[in-house]
Amino acid sequence: MARTDRLDNPTVPRRSELEDFVLWNAQQFAFPPSEWETKTLAEVLALPRVAVTRPPKHDLLAVGMVPHDCHANCAAQEANDPDGESRHVCGWLINGSDLILHSVVDIRGQWLCMTPQHREAPARFNFIPDTAIEWRDAENGKEPFRGGVQVPQGLRSHPEHHIRMWERFRDLVASGMPVAEARQLVDDTLGAELRQMAQLI
């Protein structure tokens, strides 16, 4: 992940790696809406789902898994499994009204999330495997593509709202507000509005 710029305010102190990740993650959901996104969201929602278990964070860290690097974690698990029984599966995590690009592993029919989270996360969640996603060589290494289109970090039911959230978040941070405080303010206002909208089931 490239370091996010300082949002054109030289008086803002240098941010931590976690703060940069929070900013980067929010920006990933602020891309322009498209017919491809709408069509792909509908296609993915029609696919079968599986229940995935997330092992304890300390167990994942103990075996070298990296927070918020799911694709690399699962690829490593598949490559380093001495029994060859781990299968890296890319697909979508259901999160409210959005689908988030995610990778898990299938080990003899047991679906596991190998990625530690900075914030508390559910021990089990629904996941949509998507065999239409393929990994291709790109400028920054391997990147996911679906139907010839590079896959974004998520598929949104309400893209305009995500763009508003990012713009508000960006402006608050640029004004000097700490990242955590700005994120909480946006979540309590625009985020609350988003959660009142129709959720994916």
Coordinates of N, CA and C in Angstrom, one line a residue:
M1 N 0.8 -1.2 0.0 CA 0.0 0.0 0.0 C 0.9 1.2 0.0
A2 N 0.7 2.1 -0.9 CA 1.4 3.4 -1.0 C 1.0 4.3 0.1
R3 N 1.9 5.1 0.6 CA 1.6 6.0 1.7 C 0.7 7.1 1.2
T4 N -0.4 7.3 1.9 CA -1.3 8.4 1.5 C -0.6 9.7 1.7
D5 N -0.9 10.7 0.8 CA -0.3 12.0 0.9 C -0.9 12.7 2.2
R6 N -0.4 13.9 2.5 CA -0.8 14.5 3.7 C -1.9 15.5 3.5
L7 N -2.6 15.3 2.4 CA -3.9 16.0 2.1 C -3.6 17.6 2.1
D8 N -2.4 17.9 1.5 CA -2.1 19.3 1.2 C -2.1 20.2 2.5
N9 N -1.9 19.7 3.7 CA -1.8 20.5 4.8 C -0.5 20.2 5.6
P10 N 0.5 21.1 5.3 CA 1.8 20.8 5.9 C 1.9 20.9 7.4
T11 N 0.8 21.4 8.1 CA 0.8 21.5 9.5 C 0.3 20.2 10.2
V12 N -0.2 19.3 9.4 CA -0.7 18.0 9.9 C 0.5 17.2 10.3
P13 N 0.6 16.7 11.5 CA 1.7 15.8 11.9 C 1.8 14.5 11.0
R14 N 3.0 14.0 10.9 CA 3.1 12.7 10.1 C 2.2 11.7 10.7
R15 N 1.5 10.9 9.9 CA 0.6 9.9 10.4 C 1.2 8.6 10.6
S16 N 0.6 7.8 11.4 CA 1.1 6.4 11.7 C 0.7 5.5 10.5
E17 N 1.3 4.4 10.4 CA 0.9 3.4 9.4 C -0.6 3.0 9.4
L18 N -1.1 2.9 10.7 CA -2.5 2.5 10.8 C -3.4 3.7 10.3
E19 N -3.0 4.9 10.6 CA -3.8 6.0 10.1 C -3.8 6.1 8.6
D20 N -2.6 5.9 8.0 CA -2.5 5.9 6.6 C -3.4 4.8 6.0
F21 N -3.4 3.6 6.7 CA -4.3 2.5 6.2 C -5.8 2.9 6.2
V22 N -6.2 3.6 7.3 CA -7.6 4.0 7.4 C -8.0 4.9 6.3
L23 N -7.1 5.9 6.0 CA -7.3 6.8 4.9 C -7.4 6.1 3.6
W24 N -6.4 5.3 3.3 CA -6.3 4.5 2.1 C -7.6 3.7 1.9
N25 N -8.0 3.0 2.9 CA -9.2 2.1 2.9 C -10.4 2.9 2.5
A26 N -10.6 4.1 3.1 CA -11.8 4.9 2.9 C -11.8 5.4 1.4
Q27 N -10.6 5.8 0.9 CA -10.5 6.3 -0.4 C -10.8 5.2 -1.5
Q28 N -10.5 3.9 -1.1 CA -10.8 2.8 -2.1 C -12.3 2.7 -2.4
F29 N -13.1 3.2 -1.6 CA -14.6 3.1 -1.8 C -15.2 4.4 -2.4
A30 N -14.3 5.3 -2.9 CA -14.8 6.6 -3.4 C -14.6 6.7 -4.9
F31 N -14.4 5.5 -5.6 CA -14.3 5.6 -7.1 C -15.6 5.9 -7.7
P32 N -15.6 6.4 -9.0 CA -16.9 6.7 -9.6 C -17.7 5.5 -9.9
P33 N -19.1 5.6 -9.8 CA -20.0 4.5 -10.1 C -19.9 4.2 -11.6
S34 N -20.3 3.0 -11.9 CA -20.3 2.5 -13.3 C -21.3 1.4 -13.5
E35 N -21.7 1.2 -14.8 CA -22.6 0.1 -15.1 C -22.0 -1.2 -14.8
W36 N -20.6 -1.3 -15.0 CA -20.0 -2.5 -14.6 C -20.1 -2.9 -13.2
E37 N -20.0 -1.9 -12.3 CA -20.2 -2.2 -10.9 C -21.6 -2.7 -10.6
T38 N -22.6 -2.0 -11.1 CA -24.0 -2.4 -10.9 C -24.3 -3.8 -11.4
K39 N -23.8 -4.1 -12.6 CA -24.0 -5.4 -13.1 C -23.3 -6.5 -12.3
T40 N -22.0 -6.2 -12.0 CA -21.2 -7.2 -11.2 C -21.8 -7.4 -9.9
L41 N -22.3 -6.4 -9.2 CA -22.9 -6.6 -7.9 C -24.1 -7.5 -8.0
A42 N -24.9 -7.4 -9.0 CA -26.1 -8.2 -9.2 C -25.7 -9.7 -9.4
E43 N -24.6 -9.8 -10.3 CA -24.1 -11.2 -10.6 C -23.6 -11.9 -9.4
V44 N -22.8 -11.2 -8.6 CA -22.2 -11.8 -7.4 C -23.2 -12.2 -6.4
L45 N -24.2 -11.3 -6.2 CA -25.2 -11.6 -5.2 C -26.0 -12.9 -5.5
A46 N -26.0 -13.3 -6.8 CA -26.7 -14.5 -7.2 C -25.9 -15.8 -6.9
L47 N -24.6 -15.6 -6.6 CA -23.7 -16.8 -6.4 C -24.0 -17.4 -5.0
P48 N -23.6 -18.7 -4.9 CA -23.7 -19.4 -3.6 C -22.8 -18.7 -2.5
R49 N -23.2 -18.9 -1.3 CA -22.4 -18.3 -0.2 C -21.9 -19.5 0.8
V50 N -20.9 -19.2 1.5 CA -20.3 -20.1 2.5 C -20.1 -19.4 3.8
A51 N -20.1 -20.1 4.9 CA -19.8 -19.5 6.2 C -18.3 -19.7 6.5
V52 N -17.6 -18.6 6.8 CA -16.2 -18.6 7.0 C -15.9 -18.3 8.5
T53 N -15.0 -19.1 9.1 CA -14.6 -18.9 10.4 C -13.3 -18.1 10.5
R54 N -13.2 -17.2 11.4 CA -12.0 -16.4 11.6 C -11.3 -16.8 12.9
P55 N -10.1 -17.5 12.8 CA -9.4 -17.9 14.0 C -9.0 -16.7 14.8
P56 N -8.7 -16.9 16.1 CA -8.2 -15.8 16.9 C -7.1 -15.0 16.3
K57 N -7.1 -13.7 16.6 CA -6.0 -12.8 16.0 C -4.6 -13.3 16.4
H58 N -4.5 -13.6 17.7 CA -3.1 -14.0 18.2 C -2.6 -15.3 17.5
D59 N -3.5 -16.2 17.2 CA -3.1 -17.4 16.5 C -2.6 -17.1 15.0
L60 N -3.3 -16.2 14.4 CA -2.9 -15.8 13.0 C -1.6 -15.1 13.0
L61 N -1.4 -14.2 13.9 CA -0.2 -13.4 14.0 C 1.0 -14.4 14.3
A62 N 0.7 -15.4 15.1 CA 1.8 -16.3 15.6 C 2.3 -17.1 14.4
V63 N 1.5 -17.3 13.4 CA 2.0 -18.1 12.2 C 2.4 -17.2 11.1
G64 N 2.5 -15.9 11.3 CA 3.1 -15.0 10.3 C 2.1 -14.3 9.4
M65 N 0.8 -14.4 9.7 CA -0.2 -13.7 8.9 C -0.2 -12.2 9.2
V66 N -0.4 -11.4 8.1 CA -0.2 -10.0 8.2 C -1.6 -9.3 8.2
P67 N -1.8 -8.4 9.1 CA -3.1 -7.7 9.2 C -3.5 -7.0 7.9
H68 N -4.7 -7.2 7.5 CA -5.3 -6.6 6.3 C -4.5 -6.9 5.0
D69 N -4.0 -8.1 4.9 CA -3.3 -8.4 3.6 C -3.8 -9.8 3.2
C70 N -5.1 -9.9 3.1 CA -5.7 -11.2 2.9 C -5.3 -12.0 1.7
H71 N -5.1 -11.4 0.6 CA -4.7 -12.1 -0.6 C -3.3 -12.7 -0.5
A72 N -2.4 -12.0 0.1 CA -1.0 -12.5 0.3 C -1.0 -13.6 1.3
N73 N -1.8 -13.4 2.4 CA -1.9 -14.4 3.5 C -2.4 -15.7 2.9
C74 N -3.5 -15.7 2.1 CA -4.1 -16.9 1.6 C -3.2 -17.6 0.6
A75 N -2.6 -16.8 -0.2 CA -1.6 -17.3 -1.2 C -0.5 -18.0 -0.5
A76 N 0.0 -17.4 0.6 CA 1.1 -18.0 1.3 C 0.6 -19.3 2.0
Q77 N -0.6 -19.3 2.5 CA -1.1 -20.5 3.2 C -1.2 -21.7 2.1
E78 N -1.7 -21.4 1.0 CA -1.8 -22.4 -0.1 C -0.4 -22.9 -0.5
A79 N 0.5 -22.0 -0.7 CA 1.9 -22.4 -1.2 C 2.7 -23.1 -0.1
N80 N 2.4 -22.8 1.2 CA 3.3 -23.4 2.2 C 2.6 -24.6 3.0
D81 N 1.4 -25.0 2.6 CA 0.7 -26.1 3.2 C 1.5 -27.4 2.8
P82 N 2.1 -28.0 3.8 CA 2.9 -29.2 3.4 C 2.0 -30.4 2.9
D83 N 0.8 -30.4 3.3 CA -0.1 -31.4 2.8 C -0.8 -31.1 1.5
G84 N -0.7 -29.8 1.1 CA -1.3 -29.4 -0.2 C -2.8 -29.4 -0.1
E85 N -3.4 -29.2 1.0 CA -4.8 -29.2 1.2 C -5.5 -27.8 1.3
S86 N -4.7 -26.8 1.3 CA -5.2 -25.4 1.4 C -5.4 -24.8 0.0
R87 N -6.6 -24.3 -0.2 CA -6.9 -23.7 -1.5 C -7.3 -22.2 -1.3
H88 N -6.5 -21.3 -1.9 CA -6.8 -19.9 -1.9 C -8.0 -19.6 -2.7
V89 N -9.0 -19.0 -2.1 CA -10.3 -18.6 -2.8 C -10.5 -17.1 -2.6
C90 N -10.7 -16.5 -3.8 CA -11.0 -15.0 -3.8 C -12.5 -14.8 -4.0
G91 N -13.0 -13.8 -3.3 CA -14.5 -13.6 -3.5 C -14.9 -12.3 -2.7
W92 N -16.0 -12.4 -2.1 CA -16.6 -11.1 -1.5 C -17.1 -11.4 -0.1
L93 N -16.7 -10.5 0.8 CA -17.3 -10.5 2.1 C -18.5 -9.5 2.2
I94 N -19.6 -10.0 2.7 CA -20.8 -9.1 2.8 C -20.7 -8.2 4.0
N95 N -20.8 -6.9 3.7 CA -20.6 -5.9 4.8 C -21.7 -4.8 4.6
G96 N -22.8 -5.0 5.3 CA -23.9 -4.1 5.2 C -24.5 -4.0 3.8
S97 N -24.3 -2.9 3.2 CA -24.9 -2.7 1.8 C -23.8 -2.9 0.8
D98 N -22.6 -3.4 1.2 CA -21.5 -3.5 0.3 C -20.9 -4.9 0.2
L99 N -20.2 -5.2 -0.8 CA -19.4 -6.4 -0.9 C -17.9 -6.0 -0.9
I100 N -17.1 -6.6 -0.1 CA -15.7 -6.2 0.0 C -14.9 -7.4 -0.5
L101 N -14.0 -7.0 -1.5 CA -13.1 -8.0 -2.0 C -12.2 -8.6 -0.9
H102 N -12.2 -10.0 -0.9 CA -11.5 -10.7 0.2 C -11.0 -12.0 -0.3
S103 N -10.1 -12.5 0.4 CA -9.6 -13.9 0.2 C -9.6 -14.7 1.5
V104 N -10.0 -16.0 1.3 CA -10.0 -16.9 2.4 C -9.4 -18.2 1.9
V105 N -9.3 -19.2 2.8 CA -8.8 -20.5 2.3 C -9.8 -21.6 2.6
D106 N -9.9 -22.6 1.7 CA -10.7 -23.7 1.9 C -9.8 -24.9 2.2
I107 N -9.9 -25.5 3.4 CA -9.1 -26.6 3.8 C -10.0 -27.8 4.0
R108 N -10.1 -28.7 3.0 CA -11.0 -29.9 3.1 C -12.4 -29.5 3.5
G109 N -12.9 -28.5 2.9 CA -14.3 -28.0 3.1 C -14.5 -27.1 4.3
Q110 N -13.4 -26.8 5.0 CA -13.5 -25.9 6.1 C -13.0 -24.5 5.6
W111 N -13.8 -23.5 5.7 CA -13.5 -22.2 5.2 C -13.0 -21.3 6.3
L112 N -11.7 -20.8 6.1 CA -11.1 -20.0 7.1 C -10.6 -18.7 6.6
C113 N -10.7 -17.7 7.4 CA -10.1 -16.4 7.1 C -8.8 -16.3 7.8
M114 N -7.7 -16.1 7.1 CA -6.4 -16.1 7.6 C -5.8 -14.8 7.9
T115 N -6.6 -13.7 8.0 CA -6.1 -12.4 8.1 C -6.5 -11.7 9.4
P116 N -5.5 -11.3 10.2 CA -5.8 -10.6 11.4 C -6.4 -9.2 11.1
Q117 N -7.3 -8.7 12.0 CA -7.9 -7.4 11.8 C -7.4 -6.5 12.9
H118 N -7.2 -5.2 12.6 CA -6.9 -4.2 13.6 C -8.0 -4.0 14.6
R119 N -9.2 -4.0 14.1 CA -10.4 -3.8 14.9 C -11.1 -5.2 15.2
E120 N -11.8 -5.2 16.3 CA -12.6 -6.5 16.6 C -13.5 -6.8 15.4
A121 N -13.5 -8.1 15.0 CA -14.3 -8.6 13.9 C -15.0 -9.8 14.3
P122 N -16.2 -10.1 13.7 CA -16.9 -11.3 14.0 C -16.1 -12.6 13.8
A123 N -16.4 -13.6 14.6 CA -15.7 -14.9 14.5 C -16.1 -15.7 13.2
R124 N -17.3 -15.4 12.7 CA -17.9 -16.0 11.5 C -18.5 -15.0 10.7
F125 N -18.5 -15.2 9.4 CA -19.1 -14.3 8.4 C -19.5 -15.0 7.2
N126 N -20.4 -14.4 6.4 CA -20.8 -15.0 5.1 C -19.8 -14.5 4.0
F127 N -19.5 -15.4 3.1 CA -18.6 -15.1 2.1 C -19.1 -15.6 0.8
I128 N -18.8 -14.9 -0.3 CA -19.3 -15.4 -1.7 C -18.0 -15.7 -2.5
P129 N -17.7 -16.9 -2.7 CA -16.6 -17.3 -3.6 C -16.9 -16.9 -5.0
D130 N -15.9 -16.3 -5.7 CA -16.2 -15.8 -7.1 C -15.1 -16.4 -8.0
T131 N -15.4 -17.4 -8.7 CA -14.5 -18.1 -9.6 C -14.2 -17.3 -10.8
A132 N -15.0 -16.2 -11.1 CA -14.7 -15.4 -12.2 C -13.5 -14.4 -12.0
I133 N -13.1 -14.3 -10.8 CA -11.9 -13.4 -10.5 C -10.6 -14.2 -10.8
E134 N -9.8 -13.5 -11.6 CA -8.5 -14.1 -11.9 C -7.4 -13.1 -11.6
W135 N -6.2 -13.6 -11.3 CA -5.1 -12.7 -10.9 C -4.1 -12.6 -12.1
R136 N -3.9 -11.3 -12.5 CA -3.0 -11.1 -13.6 C -1.8 -10.2 -13.2
D137 N -0.8 -10.3 -14.0 CA 0.4 -9.4 -13.7 C 0.0 -8.0 -14.1
A138 N 0.4 -7.1 -13.2 CA 0.1 -5.6 -13.4 C 1.4 -4.9 -12.9
E139 N 1.3 -3.5 -13.0 CA 2.4 -2.7 -12.6 C 2.9 -2.9 -11.2
N140 N 1.9 -3.2 -10.3 CA 2.2 -3.3 -8.9 C 2.2 -4.8 -8.4
G141 N 2.4 -5.7 -9.4 CA 2.4 -7.1 -9.0 C 1.1 -7.7 -9.6
K142 N 0.7 -8.8 -8.9 CA -0.6 -9.4 -9.3 C -1.8 -8.6 -8.9
E143 N -2.7 -8.5 -9.8 CA -4.0 -7.7 -9.5 C -5.2 -8.6 -9.9
P144 N -6.3 -8.4 -9.2 CA -7.5 -9.2 -9.6 C -8.3 -8.6 -10.7
F145 N -8.7 -9.4 -11.6 CA -9.5 -9.0 -12.7 C -10.8 -9.8 -12.8
R146 N -11.9 -9.2 -13.3 CA -13.1 -10.0 -13.5 C -13.7 -9.6 -14.8
G147 N -13.8 -10.5 -15.8 CA -14.3 -10.1 -17.1 C -13.5 -9.1 -17.8
G148 N -12.2 -9.1 -17.6 CA -11.3 -8.2 -18.2 C -11.2 -6.8 -17.5
V149 N -11.9 -6.6 -16.4 CA -11.9 -5.4 -15.7 C -11.2 -5.6 -14.4
Q150 N -10.2 -4.6 -14.1 CA -9.6 -4.7 -12.8 C -10.6 -4.5 -11.7
V151 N -10.6 -5.4 -10.7 CA -11.6 -5.4 -9.6 C -11.2 -4.4 -8.6
P152 N -12.2 -3.6 -8.2 CA -12.0 -2.6 -7.1 C -12.0 -3.3 -5.7
Q153 N -11.7 -2.6 -4.7 CA -11.7 -3.1 -3.3 C -13.1 -3.5 -2.9
G154 N -14.2 -3.0 -3.5 CA -15.5 -3.4 -3.1 C -16.5 -3.1 -4.2
L155 N -17.7 -3.6 -4.0 CA -18.9 -3.3 -4.8 C -19.9 -2.7 -4.0
R156 N -20.4 -1.5 -4.4 CA -21.3 -0.7 -3.5 C -22.7 -0.6 -4.0
S157 N -23.6 -0.7 -3.1 CA -25.0 -0.5 -3.4 C -25.3 1.0 -3.5
H158 N -24.6 1.8 -2.8 CA -24.8 3.2 -2.8 C -23.5 4.0 -3.0
P159 N -23.0 3.9 -4.2 CA -21.7 4.5 -4.4 C -21.6 6.0 -4.1
E160 N -22.6 6.8 -4.4 CA -22.6 8.2 -4.2 C -22.4 8.5 -2.7
H161 N -23.0 7.7 -1.9 CA -22.9 8.0 -0.4 C -21.4 7.7 0.0
H162 N -20.8 6.7 -0.5 CA -19.4 6.4 -0.2 C -18.5 7.6 -0.6
I163 N -18.8 8.2 -1.7 CA -18.0 9.3 -2.2 C -18.2 10.5 -1.3
R164 N -19.4 10.7 -0.8 CA -19.6 11.8 0.1 C -18.9 11.6 1.4
M165 N -18.9 10.3 1.9 CA -18.2 10.0 3.1 C -16.7 10.2 3.0
W166 N -16.1 9.8 1.9 CA -14.7 10.0 1.7 C -14.4 11.5 1.6
E167 N -15.1 12.3 0.9 CA -14.9 13.7 0.8 C -14.9 14.4 2.1
R168 N -15.9 14.0 2.9 CA -16.0 14.6 4.3 C -14.9 14.2 5.2
F169 N -14.5 12.9 5.1 CA -13.4 12.4 5.9 C -12.1 13.1 5.5
R170 N -11.9 13.2 4.2 CA -10.7 13.9 3.7 C -10.6 15.3 4.1
D171 N -11.7 16.0 4.1 CA -11.7 17.4 4.4 C -11.4 17.6 5.9
L172 N -12.0 16.7 6.7 CA -11.8 16.8 8.2 C -10.3 16.6 8.5
V173 N -9.7 15.6 7.9 CA -8.3 15.3 8.2 C -7.4 16.4 7.7
A174 N -7.7 17.0 6.5 CA -6.9 18.1 6.0 C -7.0 19.3 6.9
S175 N -8.1 19.4 7.6 CA -8.3 20.6 8.5 C -7.5 20.5 9.8
G176 N -6.9 19.3 10.0 CA -6.1 19.1 11.2 C -6.7 18.1 12.2
M177 N -7.9 17.6 11.9 CA -8.6 16.7 12.9 C -7.8 15.4 12.8
P178 N -7.6 14.8 14.0 CA -7.0 13.4 14.0 C -7.8 12.4 13.2
V179 N -7.1 11.5 12.6 CA -7.7 10.5 11.7 C -8.8 9.7 12.5
A180 N -8.5 9.2 13.7 CA -9.5 8.4 14.4 C -10.7 9.3 14.7
E181 N -10.5 10.5 15.1 CA -11.7 11.4 15.4 C -12.5 11.7 14.2
A182 N -11.8 11.9 13.1 CA -12.5 12.2 11.8 C -13.3 11.0 11.4
R183 N -12.7 9.8 11.5 CA -13.4 8.6 11.1 C -14.6 8.4 11.9
Q184 N -14.5 8.6 13.2 CA -15.6 8.4 14.1 C -16.8 9.4 13.8
L185 N -16.4 10.6 13.5 CA -17.4 11.6 13.2 C -18.2 11.3 11.9
V186 N -17.4 10.9 10.9 CA -18.1 10.5 9.6 C -18.9 9.2 9.8
D187 N -18.4 8.3 10.6 CA -19.2 7.1 10.9 C -20.5 7.4 11.6
D188 N -20.4 8.3 12.6 CA -21.6 8.6 13.4 C -22.7 9.4 12.6
T189 N -22.3 10.0 11.5 CA -23.2 10.8 10.7 C -23.5 10.2 9.4
L190 N -22.6 10.3 8.4 CA -22.9 9.8 7.1 C -22.9 8.2 7.1
G191 N -22.1 7.7 8.0 CA -22.0 6.2 8.1 C -23.4 5.7 8.7
A192 N -23.9 6.4 9.7 CA -25.2 6.0 10.2 C -26.3 6.1 9.2
E193 N -26.2 7.1 8.3 CA -27.2 7.2 7.2 C -27.1 6.0 6.3
L194 N -25.9 5.6 6.0 CA -25.6 4.5 5.1 C -26.2 3.2 5.7
R195 N -26.1 3.0 7.0 CA -26.6 1.8 7.7 C -28.1 1.8 7.7
Q196 N -28.7 2.9 7.5 CA -30.2 2.9 7.5 C -30.7 2.5 6.1
M197 N -29.9 2.5 5.1 CA -30.3 2.1 3.8 C -30.4 0.6 3.7
A198 N -30.9 0.1 2.6 CA -31.1 -1.3 2.4 C -29.8 -2.0 2.5
Q199 N -29.8 -3.1 3.3 CA -28.6 -3.9 3.5 C -28.7 -5.2 2.7
L200 N -27.5 -5.7 2.3 CA -27.4 -6.9 1.6 C -27.7 -8.1 2.6
I201 N -28.4 -9.1 2.2 CA -28.7 -10.2 3.1 C -27.9 -11.5 2.6

